[in-house]
mmCIF file of C-alpha atoms in Angstrom:
data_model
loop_
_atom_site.group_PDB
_atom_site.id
_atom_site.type_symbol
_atom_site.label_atom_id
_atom_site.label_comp_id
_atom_site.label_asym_id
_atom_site.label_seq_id
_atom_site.Cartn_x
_atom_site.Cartn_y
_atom_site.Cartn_z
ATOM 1 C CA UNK P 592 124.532 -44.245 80.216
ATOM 2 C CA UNK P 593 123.740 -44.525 76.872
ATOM 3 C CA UNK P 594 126.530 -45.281 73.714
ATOM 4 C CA UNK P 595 125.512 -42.255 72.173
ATOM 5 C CA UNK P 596 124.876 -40.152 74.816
ATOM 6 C CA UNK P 597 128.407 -41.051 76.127
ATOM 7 C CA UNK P 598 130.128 -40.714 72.661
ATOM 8 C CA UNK P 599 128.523 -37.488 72.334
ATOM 9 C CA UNK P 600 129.790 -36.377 75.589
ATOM 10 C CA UNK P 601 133.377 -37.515 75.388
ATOM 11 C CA UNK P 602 133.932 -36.207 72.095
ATOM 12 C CA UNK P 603 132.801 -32.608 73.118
ATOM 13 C CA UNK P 604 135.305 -33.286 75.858
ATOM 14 C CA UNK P 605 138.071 -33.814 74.130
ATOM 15 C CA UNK P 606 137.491 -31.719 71.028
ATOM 16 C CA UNK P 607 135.287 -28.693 72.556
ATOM 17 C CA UNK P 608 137.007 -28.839 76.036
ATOM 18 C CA UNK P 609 140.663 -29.876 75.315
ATOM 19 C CA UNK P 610 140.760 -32.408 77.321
ATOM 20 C CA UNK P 611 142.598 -35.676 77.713
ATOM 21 C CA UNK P 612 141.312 -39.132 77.026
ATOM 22 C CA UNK P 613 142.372 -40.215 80.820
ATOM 23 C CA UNK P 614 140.682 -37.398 82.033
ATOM 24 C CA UNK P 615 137.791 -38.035 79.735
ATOM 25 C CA UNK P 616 138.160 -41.931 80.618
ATOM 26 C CA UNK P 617 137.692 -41.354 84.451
ATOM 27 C CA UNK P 618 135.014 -38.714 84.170
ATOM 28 C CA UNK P 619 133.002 -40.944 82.214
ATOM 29 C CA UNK P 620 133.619 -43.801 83.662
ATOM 30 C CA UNK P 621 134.833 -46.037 80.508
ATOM 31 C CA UNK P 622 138.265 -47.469 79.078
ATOM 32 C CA UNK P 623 140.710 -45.183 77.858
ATOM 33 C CA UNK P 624 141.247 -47.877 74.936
ATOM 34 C CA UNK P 625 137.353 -47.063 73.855
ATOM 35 C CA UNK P 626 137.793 -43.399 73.905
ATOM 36 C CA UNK P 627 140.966 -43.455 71.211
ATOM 37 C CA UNK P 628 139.091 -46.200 69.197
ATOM 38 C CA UNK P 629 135.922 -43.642 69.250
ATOM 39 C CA UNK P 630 138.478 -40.819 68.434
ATOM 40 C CA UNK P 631 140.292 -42.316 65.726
ATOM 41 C CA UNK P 632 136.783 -43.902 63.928
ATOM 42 C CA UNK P 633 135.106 -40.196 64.167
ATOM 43 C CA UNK P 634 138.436 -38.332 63.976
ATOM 44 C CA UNK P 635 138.313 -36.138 66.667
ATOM 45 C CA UNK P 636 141.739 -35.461 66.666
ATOM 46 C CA UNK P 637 141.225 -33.419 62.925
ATOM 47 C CA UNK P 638 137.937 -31.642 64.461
ATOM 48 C CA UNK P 639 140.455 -30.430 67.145
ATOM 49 C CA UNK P 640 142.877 -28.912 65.244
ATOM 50 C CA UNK P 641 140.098 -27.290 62.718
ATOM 51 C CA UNK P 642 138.290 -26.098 66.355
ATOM 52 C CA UNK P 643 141.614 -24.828 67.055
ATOM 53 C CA UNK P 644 142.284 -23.314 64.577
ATOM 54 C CA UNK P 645 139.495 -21.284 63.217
ATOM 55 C CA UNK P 646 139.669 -19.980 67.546
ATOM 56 C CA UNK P 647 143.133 -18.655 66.147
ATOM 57 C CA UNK P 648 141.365 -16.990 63.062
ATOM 58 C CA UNK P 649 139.323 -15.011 65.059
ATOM 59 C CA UNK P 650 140.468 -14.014 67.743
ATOM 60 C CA UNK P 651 143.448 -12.792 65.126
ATOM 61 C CA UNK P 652 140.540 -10.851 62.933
ATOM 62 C CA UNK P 653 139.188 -9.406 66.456
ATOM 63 C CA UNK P 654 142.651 -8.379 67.147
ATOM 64 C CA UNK P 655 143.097 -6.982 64.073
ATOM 65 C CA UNK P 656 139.890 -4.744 64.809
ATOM 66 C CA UNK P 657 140.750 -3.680 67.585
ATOM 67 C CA UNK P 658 143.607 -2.370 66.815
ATOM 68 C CA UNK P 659 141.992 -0.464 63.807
ATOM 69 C CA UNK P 660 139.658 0.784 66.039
ATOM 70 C CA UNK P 661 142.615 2.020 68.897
ATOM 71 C CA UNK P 662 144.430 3.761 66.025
ATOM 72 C CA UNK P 663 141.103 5.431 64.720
ATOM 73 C CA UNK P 664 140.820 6.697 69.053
ATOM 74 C CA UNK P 665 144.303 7.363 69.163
ATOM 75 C CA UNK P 666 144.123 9.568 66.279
ATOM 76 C CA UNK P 667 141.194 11.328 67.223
ATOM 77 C CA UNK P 668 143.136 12.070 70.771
ATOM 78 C CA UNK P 669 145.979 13.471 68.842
ATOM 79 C CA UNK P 670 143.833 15.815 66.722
ATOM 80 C CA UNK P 671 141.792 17.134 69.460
ATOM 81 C CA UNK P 672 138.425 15.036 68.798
ATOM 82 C CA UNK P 673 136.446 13.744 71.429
ATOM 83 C CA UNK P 674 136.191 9.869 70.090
ATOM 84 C CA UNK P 675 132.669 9.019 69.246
ATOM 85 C CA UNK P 676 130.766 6.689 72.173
ATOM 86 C CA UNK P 677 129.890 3.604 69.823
ATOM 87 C CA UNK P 678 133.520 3.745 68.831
ATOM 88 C CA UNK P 679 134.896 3.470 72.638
ATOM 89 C CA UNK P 680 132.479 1.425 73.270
ATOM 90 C CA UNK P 681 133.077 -1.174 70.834
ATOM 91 C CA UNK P 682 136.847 -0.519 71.636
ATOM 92 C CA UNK P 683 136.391 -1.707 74.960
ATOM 93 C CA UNK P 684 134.365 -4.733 74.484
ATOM 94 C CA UNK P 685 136.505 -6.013 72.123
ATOM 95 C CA UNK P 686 139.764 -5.787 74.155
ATOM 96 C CA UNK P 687 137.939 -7.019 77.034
ATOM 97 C CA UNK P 688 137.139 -9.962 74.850
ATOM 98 C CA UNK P 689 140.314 -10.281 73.711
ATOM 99 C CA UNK P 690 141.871 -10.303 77.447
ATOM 100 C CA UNK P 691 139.536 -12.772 78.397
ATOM 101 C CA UNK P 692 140.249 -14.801 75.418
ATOM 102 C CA UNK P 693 144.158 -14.582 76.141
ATOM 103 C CA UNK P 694 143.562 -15.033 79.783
ATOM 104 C CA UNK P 695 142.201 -18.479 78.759
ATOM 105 C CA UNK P 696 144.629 -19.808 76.280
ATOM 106 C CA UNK P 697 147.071 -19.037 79.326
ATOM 107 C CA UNK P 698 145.233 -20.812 81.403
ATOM 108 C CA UNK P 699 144.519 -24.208 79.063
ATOM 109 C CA UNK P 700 148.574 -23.871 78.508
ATOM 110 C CA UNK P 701 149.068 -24.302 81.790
ATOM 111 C CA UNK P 702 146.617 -26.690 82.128
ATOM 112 C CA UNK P 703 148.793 -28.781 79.282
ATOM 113 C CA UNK P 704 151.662 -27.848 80.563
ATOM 114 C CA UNK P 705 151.338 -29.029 84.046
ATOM 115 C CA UNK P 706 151.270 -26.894 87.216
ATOM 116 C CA UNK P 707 154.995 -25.729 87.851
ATOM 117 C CA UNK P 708 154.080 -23.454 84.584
ATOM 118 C CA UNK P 709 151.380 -21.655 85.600
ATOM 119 C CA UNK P 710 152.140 -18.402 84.956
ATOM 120 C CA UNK P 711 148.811 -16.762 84.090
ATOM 121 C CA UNK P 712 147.866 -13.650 85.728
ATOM 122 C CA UNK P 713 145.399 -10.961 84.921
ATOM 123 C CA UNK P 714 148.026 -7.700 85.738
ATOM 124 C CA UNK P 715 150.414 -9.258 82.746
ATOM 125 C CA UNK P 716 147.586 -9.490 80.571
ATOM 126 C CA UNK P 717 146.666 -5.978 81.187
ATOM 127 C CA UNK P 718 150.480 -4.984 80.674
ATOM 128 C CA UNK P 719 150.671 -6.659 78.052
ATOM 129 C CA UNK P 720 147.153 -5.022 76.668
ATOM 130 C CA UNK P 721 148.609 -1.733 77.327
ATOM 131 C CA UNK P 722 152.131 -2.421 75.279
ATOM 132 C CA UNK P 723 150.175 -3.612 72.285
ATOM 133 C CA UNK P 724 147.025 -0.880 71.882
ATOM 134 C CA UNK P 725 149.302 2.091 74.380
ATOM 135 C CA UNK P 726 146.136 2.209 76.776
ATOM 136 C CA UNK P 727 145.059 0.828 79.829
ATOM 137 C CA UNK P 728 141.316 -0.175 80.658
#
């Protein structure tokens, strides 16, 4: 395989993925010595975190939405108005975004964590869905 083409791919790996450079090192077939030398010369390790971190941005601004939007529902409810469609609608879709979302995190801590902490489960995620917007899909 090509440099580049092999650069390319390892450094989605690790930055786009989350993955380790042993993991990276054996799916690719090259030296786990190459992979942090390529990391530290095109400083994946910064990309990461920004990745990471603007991930956290939005799925906080989706939250954030969401919630807006339950509270706009929930108020309707309360007064007697049938919630308009689009507003449901986009409701839903976002909190089943935002499950999914969740649902992964749990799963890539688990991942990091190793396997006696794999806790992830789609029934808390719904309970836990439920305790923060105070409805159930």
């Amino acid at each position: 395989m090509k440099k580049s083409i092999l650069y390319d791919r390892a450094e989605n790996l690790y930055i786009q993925e989350q993955w380790t450079f042993e993991a990276i090192a054996k799916e690719l077939d090259c030296s786990d010595r190459t992979l942090r030398n390529w990391a530290k010369e095109g400083r994946w390790e910064l990309k990461r975190r920004r990745l990471l971190k603007s991930r956290e941005n939005l799925h906080d601004a989706t939250r954030d939405i969401a919630m807006l939007l339950a509270e706009k529902v929930k108020g309707q409810l309360e007064n007697g108005v049938t919630p308009a469609a689009h507003i449901l609608n986009a409701f839903t879709r976002m909190a089943s975004t935002l499950l999914q979302a969740r649902e992964y995190e749990k799963e890539v801590e688990a991942d990091i964590a190793g396997p006696e902490d794999n806790t992830s489960d789609k029934e808390a995620a719904m309970a836990k869905f439920k305790e923060i917007f105070g409805v159930d899909l």
